[in-house]
C-alpha atoms as a printed R data frame, in Angstrom:
    type eleno elety resid chain resno       x      y       z
1   ATOM     1    CA   MET     A     1  83.305 80.379 129.650
2   ATOM     2    CA   LEU     A     2  85.407 79.487 132.993
3   ATOM     3    CA   SER     A     3  88.487 81.238 132.748
4   ATOM     4    CA   PHE     A     4  91.785 80.449 134.336
5   ATOM     5    CA   GLY     A     5  93.748 83.470 132.943
6   ATOM     6    CA   SER     A     6  95.929 83.491 130.114
7   ATOM     7    CA   GLY     A     7  99.725 83.929 129.561
8   ATOM     8    CA   GLY     A     8 101.973 84.441 132.070
9   ATOM     9    CA   SER     A     9  99.049 85.481 134.361
10  ATOM    10    CA   ALA     A    10  97.381 81.822 133.851
11  ATOM    11    CA   GLN     A    11  96.705 79.799 136.799
12  ATOM    12    CA   VAL     A    12  99.164 76.939 137.970
13  ATOM    13    CA   ALA     A    13  98.052 73.335 138.586
14  ATOM    14    CA   ILE     A    14  99.749 70.421 140.011
15  ATOM    15    CA   VAL     A    15  98.337 67.122 139.025
16  ATOM    16    CA   THR     A    16  99.971 63.980 140.859
17  ATOM    17    CA   GLY     A    17  99.540 60.760 139.140
18  ATOM    18    CA   ALA     A    18  99.082 62.450 135.992
19  ATOM    19    CA   GLY     A    19 100.885 59.892 133.658
20  ATOM    20    CA   ARG     A    20  97.757 57.726 132.782
21  ATOM    21    CA   GLY     A    21  93.960 57.460 133.662
22  ATOM    22    CA   LEU     A    22  92.201 60.159 135.482
23  ATOM    23    CA   GLY     A    23  95.250 62.271 136.278
24  ATOM    24    CA   ARG     A    24  96.033 62.396 132.615
25  ATOM    25    CA   ALA     A    25  92.697 63.558 131.655
26  ATOM    26    CA   TRP     A    26  92.382 66.073 134.194
27  ATOM    27    CA   ALA     A    27  95.834 67.569 133.279
28  ATOM    28    CA   GLN     A    28  94.672 67.662 129.721
29  ATOM    29    CA   ALA     A    29  91.313 69.270 130.439
30  ATOM    30    CA   LEU     A    30  92.743 71.878 132.658
31  ATOM    31    CA   ALA     A    31  95.555 72.726 130.166
32  ATOM    32    CA   ALA     A    32  92.655 73.238 127.494
33  ATOM    33    CA   ARG     A    33  91.422 75.969 129.536
34  ATOM    34    CA   GLY     A    34  94.757 77.533 129.843
35  ATOM    35    CA   VAL     A    35  96.009 76.463 132.948
36  ATOM    36    CA   ARG     A    36 100.041 75.791 133.135
37  ATOM    37    CA   VAL     A    37 100.299 72.320 134.526
38  ATOM    38    CA   VAL     A    38 102.976 70.401 136.362
39  ATOM    39    CA   VAL     A    39 102.457 66.974 135.301
40  ATOM    40    CA   ASN     A    40 103.781 64.484 138.114
41  ATOM    41    CA   ASP     A    41 104.113 60.994 138.115
42  ATOM    42    CA   ASN     A    42 106.993 58.707 139.358
43  ATOM    43    CA   ASP     A    43 105.982 55.445 137.214
44  ATOM    44    CA   ALA     A    44 108.971 53.613 136.043
45  ATOM    45    CA   ASP     A    45 107.991 54.307 132.507
46  ATOM    46    CA   ALA     A    46 109.612 57.664 132.062
47  ATOM    47    CA   SER     A    47 107.868 58.157 128.778
48  ATOM    48    CA   LEU     A    48 104.254 58.412 130.267
49  ATOM    49    CA   VAL     A    49 105.082 61.889 131.731
50  ATOM    50    CA   ALA     A    50 106.755 63.000 128.477
51  ATOM    51    CA   SER     A    51 103.740 61.914 126.697
52  ATOM    52    CA   VAL     A    52 101.336 63.668 128.520
53  ATOM    53    CA   VAL     A    53 103.557 67.043 128.397
54  ATOM    54    CA   GLN     A    54 104.096 66.510 124.714
55  ATOM    55    CA   GLY     A    55 100.268 66.051 124.085
56  ATOM    56    CA   ILE     A    56  99.330 69.258 125.952
57  ATOM    57    CA   ARG     A    57 101.989 71.316 124.308
58  ATOM    58    CA   SER     A    58 101.035 70.173 120.765
59  ATOM    59    CA   ARG     A    59  97.652 71.526 121.474
60  ATOM    60    CA   GLY     A    60  98.989 74.982 122.403
61  ATOM    61    CA   GLY     A    61  98.983 74.252 126.288
62  ATOM    62    CA   VAL     A    62 101.737 74.974 128.706
63  ATOM    63    CA   ALA     A    63 103.265 71.861 130.758
64  ATOM    64    CA   VAL     A    64 106.119 70.818 132.537
65  ATOM    65    CA   GLY     A    65 106.806 67.159 133.513
66  ATOM    66    CA   ASP     A    66 107.937 65.863 137.118
67  ATOM    67    CA   ARG     A    67 108.826 62.405 138.119
68  ATOM    68    CA   HIS     A    68 109.635 62.964 141.839
69  ATOM    69    CA   SER     A    69 107.616 60.683 144.245
70  ATOM    70    CA   VAL     A    70 104.794 62.377 146.108
71  ATOM    71    CA   THR     A    71 106.529 61.714 149.198
72  ATOM    72    CA   ASP     A    72 108.913 64.424 148.201
73  ATOM    73    CA   GLY     A    73 106.181 66.985 148.020
74  ATOM    74    CA   ALA     A    74 108.677 70.004 148.612
75  ATOM    75    CA   THR     A    75 110.498 69.073 145.377
76  ATOM    76    CA   ILE     A    76 107.295 68.751 143.331
77  ATOM    77    CA   VAL     A    77 106.198 72.161 144.378
78  ATOM    78    CA   LYS     A    78 109.677 73.530 143.702
79  ATOM    79    CA   THR     A    79 109.243 72.431 140.085
80  ATOM    80    CA   ALA     A    80 105.901 74.525 139.799
81  ATOM    81    CA   MET     A    81 107.586 77.505 141.398
82  ATOM    82    CA   GLU     A    82 110.752 77.478 139.400
83  ATOM    83    CA   ASN     A    83 109.017 77.306 135.996
84  ATOM    84    CA   PHE     A    84 105.765 79.349 136.999
85  ATOM    85    CA   GLN     A    85 106.416 81.035 140.303
86  ATOM    86    CA   ARG     A    86 102.966 79.805 141.800
87  ATOM    87    CA   VAL     A    87 100.530 77.164 142.608
88  ATOM    88    CA   ASP     A    88  96.765 77.756 142.306
89  ATOM    89    CA   ILE     A    89  95.629 74.167 142.184
90  ATOM    90    CA   LEU     A    90  96.596 70.929 143.408
91  ATOM    91    CA   ILE     A    91  95.111 67.721 142.497
92  ATOM    92    CA   ASN     A    92  96.334 64.863 144.943
93  ATOM    93    CA   ASN     A    93  95.718 61.856 142.526
94  ATOM    94    CA   ALA     A    94  98.456 59.835 142.788
95  ATOM    95    CA   THR     A    95  98.123 56.304 144.464
96  ATOM    96    CA   VAL     A    96  98.782 52.387 144.141
97  ATOM    97    CA   ILE     A    97  96.655 49.308 145.118
98  ATOM    98    CA   ARG     A    98  98.121 46.452 146.773
99  ATOM    99    CA   ASP     A    99  95.004 44.117 147.404
100 ATOM   100    CA   GLY     A   100  94.576 41.175 149.249
101 ATOM   101    CA   SER     A   101  92.727 39.796 152.146
102 ATOM   102    CA   PHE     A   102  93.472 41.106 155.429
103 ATOM   103    CA   ARG     A   103  94.887 37.672 156.834
104 ATOM   104    CA   LYS     A   104  97.426 37.838 154.020
105 ATOM   105    CA   MET     A   105  98.264 41.606 154.091
106 ATOM   106    CA   THR     A   106 101.786 42.423 155.106
107 ATOM   107    CA   LEU     A   107 103.215 45.567 156.344
108 ATOM   108    CA   GLU     A   108 104.903 46.418 152.950
109 ATOM   109    CA   HIS     A   109 101.498 46.396 151.434
110 ATOM   110    CA   TRP     A   110 100.245 48.499 153.952
111 ATOM   111    CA   ASP     A   111 102.934 50.990 153.960
112 ATOM   112    CA   ASP     A   112 103.048 51.076 150.117
113 ATOM   113    CA   VAL     A   113  99.540 52.514 149.899
114 ATOM   114    CA   TYR     A   114 100.081 54.779 153.006
115 ATOM   115    CA   ARG     A   115 102.938 56.298 151.263
116 ATOM   116    CA   SER     A   116 101.366 56.776 148.001
117 ATOM   117    CA   SER     A   117  98.032 58.138 149.188
118 ATOM   118    CA   LEU     A   118  97.817 59.506 152.596
119 ATOM   119    CA   LEU     A   119 101.498 60.333 153.082
120 ATOM   120    CA   GLY     A   120 101.950 61.595 149.804
121 ATOM   121    CA   THR     A   121  98.875 63.795 149.719
122 ATOM   122    CA   PHE     A   122 100.103 65.288 152.966
123 ATOM   123    CA   SER     A   123 103.796 65.830 151.661
124 ATOM   124    CA   VAL     A   124 102.611 67.941 148.539
125 ATOM   125    CA   THR     A   125  99.700 69.544 150.141
126 ATOM   126    CA   GLN     A   126 101.974 70.805 153.235
127 ATOM   127    CA   ALA     A   127 104.691 72.178 150.384
128 ATOM   128    CA   ALA     A   128 101.929 73.939 148.391
129 ATOM   129    CA   TRP     A   129 100.352 75.229 151.509
130 ATOM   130    CA   PRO     A   130 102.315 78.351 152.146
131 ATOM   131    CA   VAL     A   131 102.394 79.143 148.737
132 ATOM   132    CA   MET     A   132  98.671 79.329 148.536
133 ATOM   133    CA   ARG     A   133  98.487 81.293 151.911
134 ATOM   134    CA   ARG     A   134 100.628 83.876 150.377
135 ATOM   135    CA   GLN     A   135  98.690 84.045 147.467
136 ATOM   136    CA   LYS     A   136  95.389 84.149 149.482
137 ATOM   137    CA   TYR     A   137  93.888 81.585 147.026
138 ATOM   138    CA   GLY     A   138  94.221 78.111 146.200
139 ATOM   139    CA   ARG     A   139  92.010 74.864 145.199
140 ATOM   140    CA   ILE     A   140  92.937 71.756 146.519
141 ATOM   141    CA   LEU     A   141  91.294 68.305 145.436
142 ATOM   142    CA   ASN     A   142  91.773 64.968 147.397
143 ATOM   143    CA   CYS     A   143  91.057 61.829 145.534
144 ATOM   144    CA   VAL     A   144  89.398 59.370 147.680
145 ATOM   145    CA   SER     A   145  87.463 56.180 146.982
146 ATOM   146    CA   GLY     A   146  84.122 54.116 147.247
147 ATOM   147    CA   ALA     A   147  86.200 51.352 148.647
148 ATOM   148    CA   GLY     A   148  86.782 53.709 151.743
149 ATOM   149    CA   LEU     A   149  83.150 55.100 151.684
150 ATOM   150    CA   TYR     A   150  81.482 51.625 151.371
151 ATOM   151    CA   GLY     A   151  84.256 48.931 152.037
152 ATOM   152    CA   ASN     A   152  85.510 46.568 149.680
153 ATOM   153    CA   PHE     A   153  86.803 43.112 149.995
154 ATOM   154    CA   GLY     A   154  90.628 42.726 149.839
155 ATOM   155    CA   GLN     A   155  91.320 46.694 150.129
156 ATOM   156    CA   VAL     A   156  91.466 47.205 153.849
157 ATOM   157    CA   ASN     A   157  94.639 49.122 153.199
158 ATOM   158    CA   TYR     A   158  93.513 51.224 150.462
159 ATOM   159    CA   ALA     A   159  90.082 51.906 151.998
160 ATOM   160    CA   ALA     A   160  91.644 53.008 155.188
161 ATOM   161    CA   MET     A   161  94.026 55.601 153.539
162 ATOM   162    CA   LYS     A   162  91.142 56.814 151.389
163 ATOM   163    CA   MET     A   163  89.049 57.357 154.303
164 ATOM   164    CA   GLY     A   164  91.849 59.163 155.938
165 ATOM   165    CA   LEU     A   165  92.102 61.601 153.374
166 ATOM   166    CA   VAL     A   166  88.257 62.484 153.969
167 ATOM   167    CA   GLY     A   167  89.071 63.435 157.361
168 ATOM   168    CA   PHE     A   168  92.099 65.208 156.279
169 ATOM   169    CA   THR     A   169  89.806 67.295 153.711
170 ATOM   170    CA   VAL     A   170  87.195 68.107 156.204
171 ATOM   171    CA   ALA     A   171  89.925 69.342 158.772
172 ATOM   172    CA   LEU     A   172  92.055 71.457 156.325
173 ATOM   173    CA   ASN     A   173  89.278 73.068 154.738
174 ATOM   174    CA   ARG     A   174  88.704 75.031 157.894
175 ATOM   175    CA   GLU     A   175  92.215 76.303 158.135
176 ATOM   176    CA   GLY     A   176  92.098 77.596 154.591
177 ATOM   177    CA   ILE     A   177  88.799 79.547 154.790
178 ATOM   178    CA   LYS     A   178  90.539 82.798 155.704
179 ATOM   179    CA   TYR     A   179  93.032 82.447 153.047
180 ATOM   180    CA   ASN     A   180  90.483 81.717 150.337
181 ATOM   181    CA   ILE     A   181  91.689 78.104 149.891
182 ATOM   182    CA   ALA     A   182  89.137 75.506 149.190
183 ATOM   183    CA   VAL     A   183  90.015 71.862 150.022
184 ATOM   184    CA   ASN     A   184  87.551 69.299 148.686
185 ATOM   185    CA   ALA     A   185  87.532 65.553 148.185
186 ATOM   186    CA   VAL     A   186  86.364 63.608 145.144
187 ATOM   187    CA   SER     A   187  85.560 59.569 144.660
188 ATOM   188    CA   PRO     A   188  86.102 59.235 141.006
189 ATOM   189    CA   VAL     A   189  84.818 55.940 138.944
190 ATOM   190    CA   ALA     A   190  86.521 55.571 135.749
191 ATOM   191    CA   GLY     A   191  87.960 52.695 133.538
192 ATOM   192    CA   THR     A   192  91.603 52.993 134.458
193 ATOM   193    CA   ARG     A   193  94.451 50.303 134.805
194 ATOM   194    CA   LEU     A   194  93.131 49.970 138.554
195 ATOM   195    CA   THR     A   195  89.704 49.008 137.459
196 ATOM   196    CA   GLN     A   196  90.533 47.210 134.270
197 ATOM   197    CA   PRO     A   197  91.319 43.932 135.865
198 ATOM   198    CA   VAL     A   198  88.230 43.535 137.751
199 ATOM   199    CA   TRP     A   199  85.633 45.305 135.671
200 ATOM   200    CA   PRO     A   200  83.796 43.724 132.538
201 ATOM   201    CA   ASP     A   201  85.216 45.067 129.153
202 ATOM   202    CA   ASP     A   202  81.833 47.053 128.280
203 ATOM   203    CA   VAL     A   203  81.867 48.946 131.581
204 ATOM   204    CA   TYR     A   204  85.367 49.787 131.683
205 ATOM   205    CA   THR     A   205  85.125 51.166 128.086
206 ATOM   206    CA   LYS     A   206  81.933 53.452 128.839
207 ATOM   207    CA   LEU     A   207  83.186 54.842 132.092
208 ATOM   208    CA   MET     A   208  85.964 56.984 130.358
209 ATOM   209    CA   PRO     A   209  88.172 59.132 132.698
210 ATOM   210    CA   GLU     A   210  87.297 61.997 130.177
211 ATOM   211    CA   LEU     A   211  83.588 61.828 131.480
212 ATOM   212    CA   THR     A   212  84.742 63.173 134.859
213 ATOM   213    CA   SER     A   213  86.740 66.045 133.628
214 ATOM   214    CA   PRO     A   214  84.481 68.805 133.156
215 ATOM   215    CA   ILE     A   215  83.484 68.443 136.967
216 ATOM   216    CA   ILE     A   216  86.984 68.531 138.059
217 ATOM   217    CA   VAL     A   217  87.587 71.573 136.000
218 ATOM   218    CA   TYR     A   218  84.649 73.470 137.845
219 ATOM   219    CA   LEU     A   219  85.593 72.270 141.272
220 ATOM   220    CA   CYS     A   220  89.190 73.621 140.440
221 ATOM   221    CA   HIS     A   221  87.794 77.153 139.555
222 ATOM   222    CA   SER     A   222  87.657 80.201 141.332
223 ATOM   223    CA   SER     A   223  83.605 80.617 140.854
224 ATOM   224    CA   CYS     A   224  83.277 77.179 142.919
225 ATOM   225    CA   LYS     A   225  82.590 78.166 146.504
226 ATOM   226    CA   ASP     A   226  82.377 74.576 147.817
227 ATOM   227    CA   ASN     A   227  84.614 73.792 150.578
228 ATOM   228    CA   GLY     A   228  85.081 70.881 152.683
229 ATOM   229    CA   GLU     A   229  82.785 68.610 150.701
230 ATOM   230    CA   LEU     A   230  82.727 65.206 149.327
231 ATOM   231    CA   PHE     A   231  81.603 64.516 145.781
232 ATOM   232    CA   GLU     A   232  81.153 61.033 143.707
233 ATOM   233    CA   LEU     A   233  81.558 61.302 140.186
234 ATOM   234    CA   GLY     A   234  81.858 59.073 137.189
235 ATOM   235    CA   GLY     A   235  80.140 58.567 133.715
236 ATOM   236    CA   GLY     A   236  79.043 62.096 133.304
237 ATOM   237    CA   TRP     A   237  77.402 62.074 136.598
238 ATOM   238    CA   VAL     A   238  78.072 63.829 140.019
239 ATOM   239    CA   GLY     A   239  76.413 63.885 143.297
240 ATOM   240    CA   ALA     A   240  77.354 65.193 146.911
241 ATOM   241    CA   LEU     A   241  77.699 63.063 149.895
242 ATOM   242    CA   ARG     A   242  77.147 64.260 153.586
243 ATOM   243    CA   LEU     A   243  76.989 62.583 156.935
244 ATOM   244    CA   GLN     A   244  73.497 61.382 158.166
245 ATOM   245    CA   ARG     A   245  72.816 60.462 161.767
246 ATOM   246    CA   THR     A   246  70.026 59.055 163.337
247 ATOM   247    CA   HIS     A   247  67.708 61.114 166.007
248 ATOM   248    CA   GLY     A   248  69.248 58.845 168.686
249 ATOM   249    CA   VAL     A   249  67.852 57.805 172.133
250 ATOM   250    CA   GLY     A   250  68.727 59.993 175.237
251 ATOM   251    CA   PHE     A   251  68.853 57.646 178.293
252 ATOM   252    CA   PRO     A   252  68.248 58.642 181.930
253 ATOM   253    CA   THR     A   253  71.828 59.065 183.541
254 ATOM   254    CA   ASP     A   254  70.614 57.494 186.985
255 ATOM   255    CA   PRO     A   255  72.823 54.328 186.943
256 ATOM   256    CA   LYS     A   256  69.802 52.281 188.639
257 ATOM   257    CA   GLN     A   257  67.836 53.111 185.214
258 ATOM   258    CA   PHE     A   258  70.621 53.262 182.625
259 ATOM   259    CA   THR     A   259  71.485 49.438 182.042
260 ATOM   260    CA   PRO     A   260  72.722 47.288 179.059
261 ATOM   261    CA   GLU     A   261  69.110 45.771 179.075
262 ATOM   262    CA   LEU     A   262  67.623 49.313 178.647
263 ATOM   263    CA   VAL     A   263  70.140 49.989 175.862
264 ATOM   264    CA   ALA     A   264  69.158 46.599 174.218
265 ATOM   265    CA   GLU     A   265  65.394 47.275 174.398
266 ATOM   266    CA   GLN     A   266  65.793 50.661 172.782
267 ATOM   267    CA   TRP     A   267  68.247 49.794 170.366
268 ATOM   268    CA   ARG     A   268  65.746 49.721 167.618
269 ATOM   269    CA   ASP     A   269  65.251 53.512 167.861
270 ATOM   270    CA   VAL     A   270  69.041 53.886 168.070
271 ATOM   271    CA   VAL     A   271  69.420 52.852 164.598
272 ATOM   272    CA   ASP     A   272  66.207 53.959 163.165
273 ATOM   273    CA   PHE     A   273  66.976 56.189 160.232
274 ATOM   274    CA   SER     A   274  63.224 57.408 159.551
275 ATOM   275    CA   ARG     A   275  64.251 60.745 161.568
276 ATOM   276    CA   VAL     A   276  67.902 61.986 160.854
277 ATOM   277    CA   THR     A   277  70.041 64.810 161.438
278 ATOM   278    CA   HIS     A   278  73.144 66.133 159.524
279 ATOM   279    CA   PRO     A   279  75.842 67.477 161.735
280 ATOM   280    CA   THR     A   280  78.608 69.319 159.982
281 ATOM   281    CA   SER     A   281  80.852 70.217 162.855
282 ATOM   282    CA   THR     A   282  81.942 68.621 166.254
283 ATOM   283    CA   GLN     A   283  79.729 71.237 167.909
284 ATOM   284    CA   ASP     A   284  76.784 69.625 166.043
285 ATOM   285    CA   SER     A   285  77.940 66.340 166.994
286 ATOM   286    CA   PHE     A   286  78.289 67.249 170.882
287 ATOM   287    CA   GLU     A   287  74.803 68.980 171.002
288 ATOM   288    CA   PRO     A   288  72.534 66.201 171.752
289 ATOM   289    CA   MET     A   289  74.860 64.434 174.244
290 ATOM   290    CA   MET     A   290  75.275 67.774 176.160
291 ATOM   291    CA   ARG     A   291  71.629 68.154 176.053
292 ATOM   292    CA   ASN     A   292  71.199 64.677 177.466
293 ATOM   293    CA   VAL     A   293  73.710 65.078 180.264
294 ATOM   294    CA   THR     A   294  72.600 68.534 181.270
295 ATOM   295    CA   ALA     A   295  68.979 67.741 181.546
296 ATOM   296    CA   PRO     A   296  68.690 63.904 181.176
297 ATOM   297    CA   PRO     A   297  65.134 62.365 180.992
298 ATOM   298    CA   LYS     A   298  63.569 61.043 184.439
299 ATOM   299    CA   SER     A   299  62.304 58.019 182.243
300 ATOM   300    CA   LEU     A   300  62.981 57.074 178.825
301 ATOM   301    CA   THR     A   301  61.260 58.810 175.916
302 ATOM   302    CA   THR     A   302  62.280 57.377 172.555
303 ATOM   303    CA   SER     A   303  62.358 59.125 169.236
304 ATOM   304    CA   ARG     A   304  59.559 57.196 167.893
305 ATOM   305    CA   SER     A   305  57.191 58.147 170.956
306 ATOM   306    CA   SER     A   306  58.201 61.865 170.292
307 ATOM   307    CA   GLU     A   307  57.420 61.345 166.921
308 ATOM   308    CA   CYS     A   308  54.035 59.945 167.564
309 ATOM   309    CA   ALA     A   309  53.281 62.982 169.644
310 ATOM   310    CA   GLU     A   310  53.948 65.230 166.781
311 ATOM   311    CA   VAL     A   311  51.812 63.394 164.419
312 ATOM   312    CA   PHE     A   312  48.916 63.698 166.902
313 ATOM   313    CA   ASP     A   313  49.730 67.603 167.257
314 ATOM   314    CA   ARG     A   314  49.288 67.900 163.467
315 ATOM   315    CA   LEU     A   315  46.178 65.685 163.647
316 ATOM   316    CA   ARG     A   316  44.667 68.128 166.131
317 ATOM   317    CA   ALA     A   317  45.403 71.382 164.234
318 ATOM   318    CA   THR     A   318  44.032 69.778 161.041
319 ATOM   319    CA   LEU     A   319  40.803 68.613 162.930
320 ATOM   320    CA   GLN     A   320  40.136 71.950 163.899
321 ATOM   321    CA   GLU     A   321  39.537 72.665 160.363
322 ATOM   322    CA   LYS     A   322  38.266 69.345 159.131
323 ATOM   323    CA   GLY     A   323  36.616 67.905 162.311
324 ATOM   324    CA   HIS     A   324  33.114 69.123 161.336
325 ATOM   325    CA   ALA     A   325  33.038 67.207 158.035
326 ATOM   326    CA   LEU     A   326  34.483 63.931 159.853
327 ATOM   327    CA   SER     A   327  32.194 64.337 162.582
328 ATOM   328    CA   LYS     A   328  29.331 63.548 159.869
329 ATOM   329    CA   GLN     A   329  31.069 60.214 159.124
330 ATOM   330    CA   ILE     A   330  32.209 59.258 162.636
331 ATOM   331    CA   SER     A   331  30.242 60.169 165.701
332 ATOM   332    CA   GLY     A   332  31.917 58.978 169.083
333 ATOM   333    CA   VAL     A   333  34.784 58.775 171.181
334 ATOM   334    CA   LEU     A   334  37.919 57.236 169.941
335 ATOM   335    CA   GLU     A   335  40.826 56.308 172.097
336 ATOM   336    CA   TRP     A   336  44.161 55.549 170.631
337 ATOM   337    CA   HIS     A   337  46.723 53.560 172.633
338 ATOM   338    CA   ILE     A   338  50.102 53.840 171.227
339 ATOM   339    CA   ASN     A   339  52.181 51.655 173.321
340 ATOM   340    CA   LYS     A   340  51.803 53.139 176.990
341 ATOM   341    CA   GLU     A   341  50.557 56.545 175.553
342 ATOM   342    CA   VAL     A   342  46.961 57.730 174.996
343 ATOM   343    CA   TRP     A   343  45.388 60.018 172.952
344 ATOM   344    CA   THR     A   344  41.613 60.561 172.849
345 ATOM   345    CA   ILE     A   345  39.466 61.916 169.988
346 ATOM   346    CA   THR     A   346  35.955 62.919 170.490
347 ATOM   347    CA   LEU     A   347  33.698 63.475 167.460
348 ATOM   348    CA   LEU     A   348  30.364 64.607 168.662
349 ATOM   349    CA   HIS     A   349  27.679 67.048 167.683
350 ATOM   350    CA   GLY     A   350  29.846 68.670 164.488
351 ATOM   351    CA   LYS     A   351  32.440 69.330 166.995
352 ATOM   352    CA   CYS     A   352  36.128 67.735 167.428
353 ATOM   353    CA   THR     A   353  38.592 67.814 170.368
354 ATOM   354    CA   LEU     A   354  41.734 65.816 170.504
355 ATOM   355    CA   LEU     A   355  43.385 65.333 173.976
356 ATOM   356    CA   GLU     A   356  46.374 63.602 175.116
357 ATOM   357    CA   GLY     A   357  45.692 61.275 177.832
358 ATOM   358    CA   ARG     A   358  42.152 59.740 178.478
359 ATOM   359    CA   GLY     A   359  38.895 61.875 178.423
360 ATOM   360    CA   ALA     A   360  37.687 62.555 181.735
361 ATOM   361    CA   ARG     A   361  33.913 63.026 180.887
362 ATOM   362    CA   LEU     A   362  33.038 60.188 178.487
363 ATOM   363    CA   ALA     A   363  33.802 56.706 178.145
364 ATOM   364    CA   PRO     A   364  35.741 55.361 174.815
365 ATOM   365    CA   ASP     A   365  33.240 53.803 172.300
366 ATOM   366    CA   LEU     A   366  36.323 52.394 170.519
367 ATOM   367    CA   GLN     A   367  39.784 51.952 171.796
368 ATOM   368    CA   ILE     A   368  42.534 51.362 169.122
369 ATOM   369    CA   HIS     A   369  45.750 49.858 170.089
370 ATOM   370    CA   MET     A   370  48.823 49.801 168.036
371 ATOM   371    CA   ASP     A   371  52.679 49.672 168.415
372 ATOM   372    CA   GLU     A   372  54.570 52.816 167.765
373 ATOM   373    CA   GLN     A   373  56.352 51.875 164.480
374 ATOM   374    CA   ASP     A   374  53.055 50.540 163.075
375 ATOM   375    CA   PHE     A   375  51.391 53.608 163.947
376 ATOM   376    CA   LEU     A   376  54.190 55.540 162.154
377 ATOM   377    CA   ASP     A   377  53.917 53.245 159.099
378 ATOM   378    CA   LEU     A   378  50.021 53.773 158.825
379 ATOM   379    CA   ALA     A   379  50.513 57.735 159.094
380 ATOM   380    CA   ALA     A   380  53.183 57.359 156.225
381 ATOM   381    CA   GLY     A   381  51.227 55.118 154.088
382 ATOM   382    CA   ARG     A   382  53.480 52.381 154.542
383 ATOM   383    CA   LEU     A   383  50.919 50.392 156.049
384 ATOM   384    CA   ARG     A   384  47.345 50.380 154.786
385 ATOM   385    CA   LEU     A   385  44.555 50.357 157.441
386 ATOM   386    CA   GLN     A   386  42.944 47.152 155.919
387 ATOM   387    CA   GLN     A   387  46.539 45.549 156.223
388 ATOM   388    CA   ALA     A   388  46.948 46.695 159.774
389 ATOM   389    CA   LEU     A   389  43.537 45.110 160.672
390 ATOM   390    CA   ILE     A   390  44.351 41.657 158.839
391 ATOM   391    CA   ARG     A   391  47.766 41.404 160.350
392 ATOM   392    CA   LYS     A   392  46.476 42.435 163.797
393 ATOM   393    CA   LYS     A   393  48.863 45.269 163.807
394 ATOM   394    CA   LEU     A   394  45.626 47.400 164.671
395 ATOM   395    CA   ARG     A   395  43.659 45.889 167.781
396 ATOM   396    CA   LEU     A   396  40.231 46.913 168.550
397 ATOM   397    CA   GLN     A   397  38.011 46.981 171.607
398 ATOM   398    CA   GLY     A   398  34.643 48.308 171.845
399 ATOM   399    CA   ASN     A   399  32.155 49.252 169.036
400 ATOM   400    CA   LEU     A   400  33.536 47.612 166.221
401 ATOM   401    CA   LYS     A   401  31.160 48.993 163.698
402 ATOM   402    CA   MET     A   402  33.212 52.315 164.161
403 ATOM   403    CA   ALA     A   403  36.238 50.500 162.998
404 ATOM   404    CA   MET     A   404  34.459 50.506 159.370
405 ATOM   405    CA   LYS     A   405  34.649 54.288 159.392
406 ATOM   406    CA   LEU     A   406  38.207 54.715 160.230
407 ATOM   407    CA   GLN     A   407  39.510 55.047 156.815
408 ATOM   408    CA   PRO     A   408  39.075 59.063 156.499
409 ATOM   409    CA   PHE     A   409  41.246 59.073 159.758
410 ATOM   410    CA   ALA     A   410  43.950 57.189 157.920
411 ATOM   411    CA   ASP     A   411  43.774 59.124 154.687
412 ATOM   412    CA   LEU     A   412  43.928 62.298 156.813
413 ATOM   413    CA   LEU     A   413  46.964 61.038 158.521
414 ATOM   414    CA   LEU     A   414  48.633 60.230 154.972
415 ATOM   415    CA   GLN     A   415  47.621 63.682 153.683
416 ATOM   416    CA   GLN     A   416  49.614 64.884 156.529
417 ATOM   417    CA   HIS     A   417  52.562 63.214 155.860
418 ATOM   418    CA   GLN     A   418  52.573 63.881 152.286
419 ATOM   419    CA   ALA     A   419  52.386 67.653 152.881
420 ATOM   420    CA   ARG     A   420  55.583 67.399 154.951
421 ATOM   421    CA   LEU     A   421  57.860 66.032 152.168
């Protein structure tokens, strides 16, 4: 059982926006595990905080109420220190929404959301930070939103503040590592007063806030070592998110070659997510840029042409094992033209060779012309051989009878792709 201590040594949590909805559910779940809780909410209805505190106490828990604004973080932390002399857990949940189209959005609408979400999180966290540093321990959860992660009409202000908290989280966690302070972000989905006006009744009823509580309790526990991470949760489900970047394209830095026209020509490769990286730091982010500026290509090599070369390299290794069997089905010289690149496969007398470029000794029996992406689709099984022929994505020159025997090659390419997954 996950323990947070007991009695006077029990951990202490501050939960903002805990008068109802998610904050209330999380405060109650932590208190049920023995955590002493500061229930914060500055809603005009003072009975909200009093009700949550009374409910926790009636079940044997320990809680105090606090009705200060999250922009007055020092006073909220003072409440925790005066009552419990420490702060182990901080959940920055408080927020408001001021929805409306961007054209009609006022500075007041923008500032209200800024103060409750971004400024409020900064204020309470900054006040709790020195306490956690002295303790050499802390767990901080910042609440973000799918509106920021994915965008949502009429919520430019809300989305901007919530994405600001993602940056706040991934930067602050680096400062807390040496003090055993973990800072993570959660994007919860639940039926609350914020979602009730826009959700169907059956969805609102099923996605109860309590179905996120066990996840939150774990993220607040000392055994959870995740730091600087982002999680989506709701309905009893949780998943982790991370940044993903395409392999990208390195251009020649010679101004005569590096033109907007060349960029436009290669843009399909720039936005191609078939090959991706997952940078986790600014150093990771800079690495391909520094590599390109240090040793720029003399001419353009796209990510797909590199990927084609990798496919043929794997095929060469495989053919050394299976070439003899294939040469019983196919006898001759195949010349694959993938855009401007050429690979030559020679299958003769039970032997197989694969060379980059044209064969020097024998003329090809069959030339096979394909665009790079079509070839990669064929290798991955997204494009069948017959489809490629019918749609003229695979163009042939030479001994067309040999084309009827290409299926073993297509099968071999697919086997290689599946083996990598």
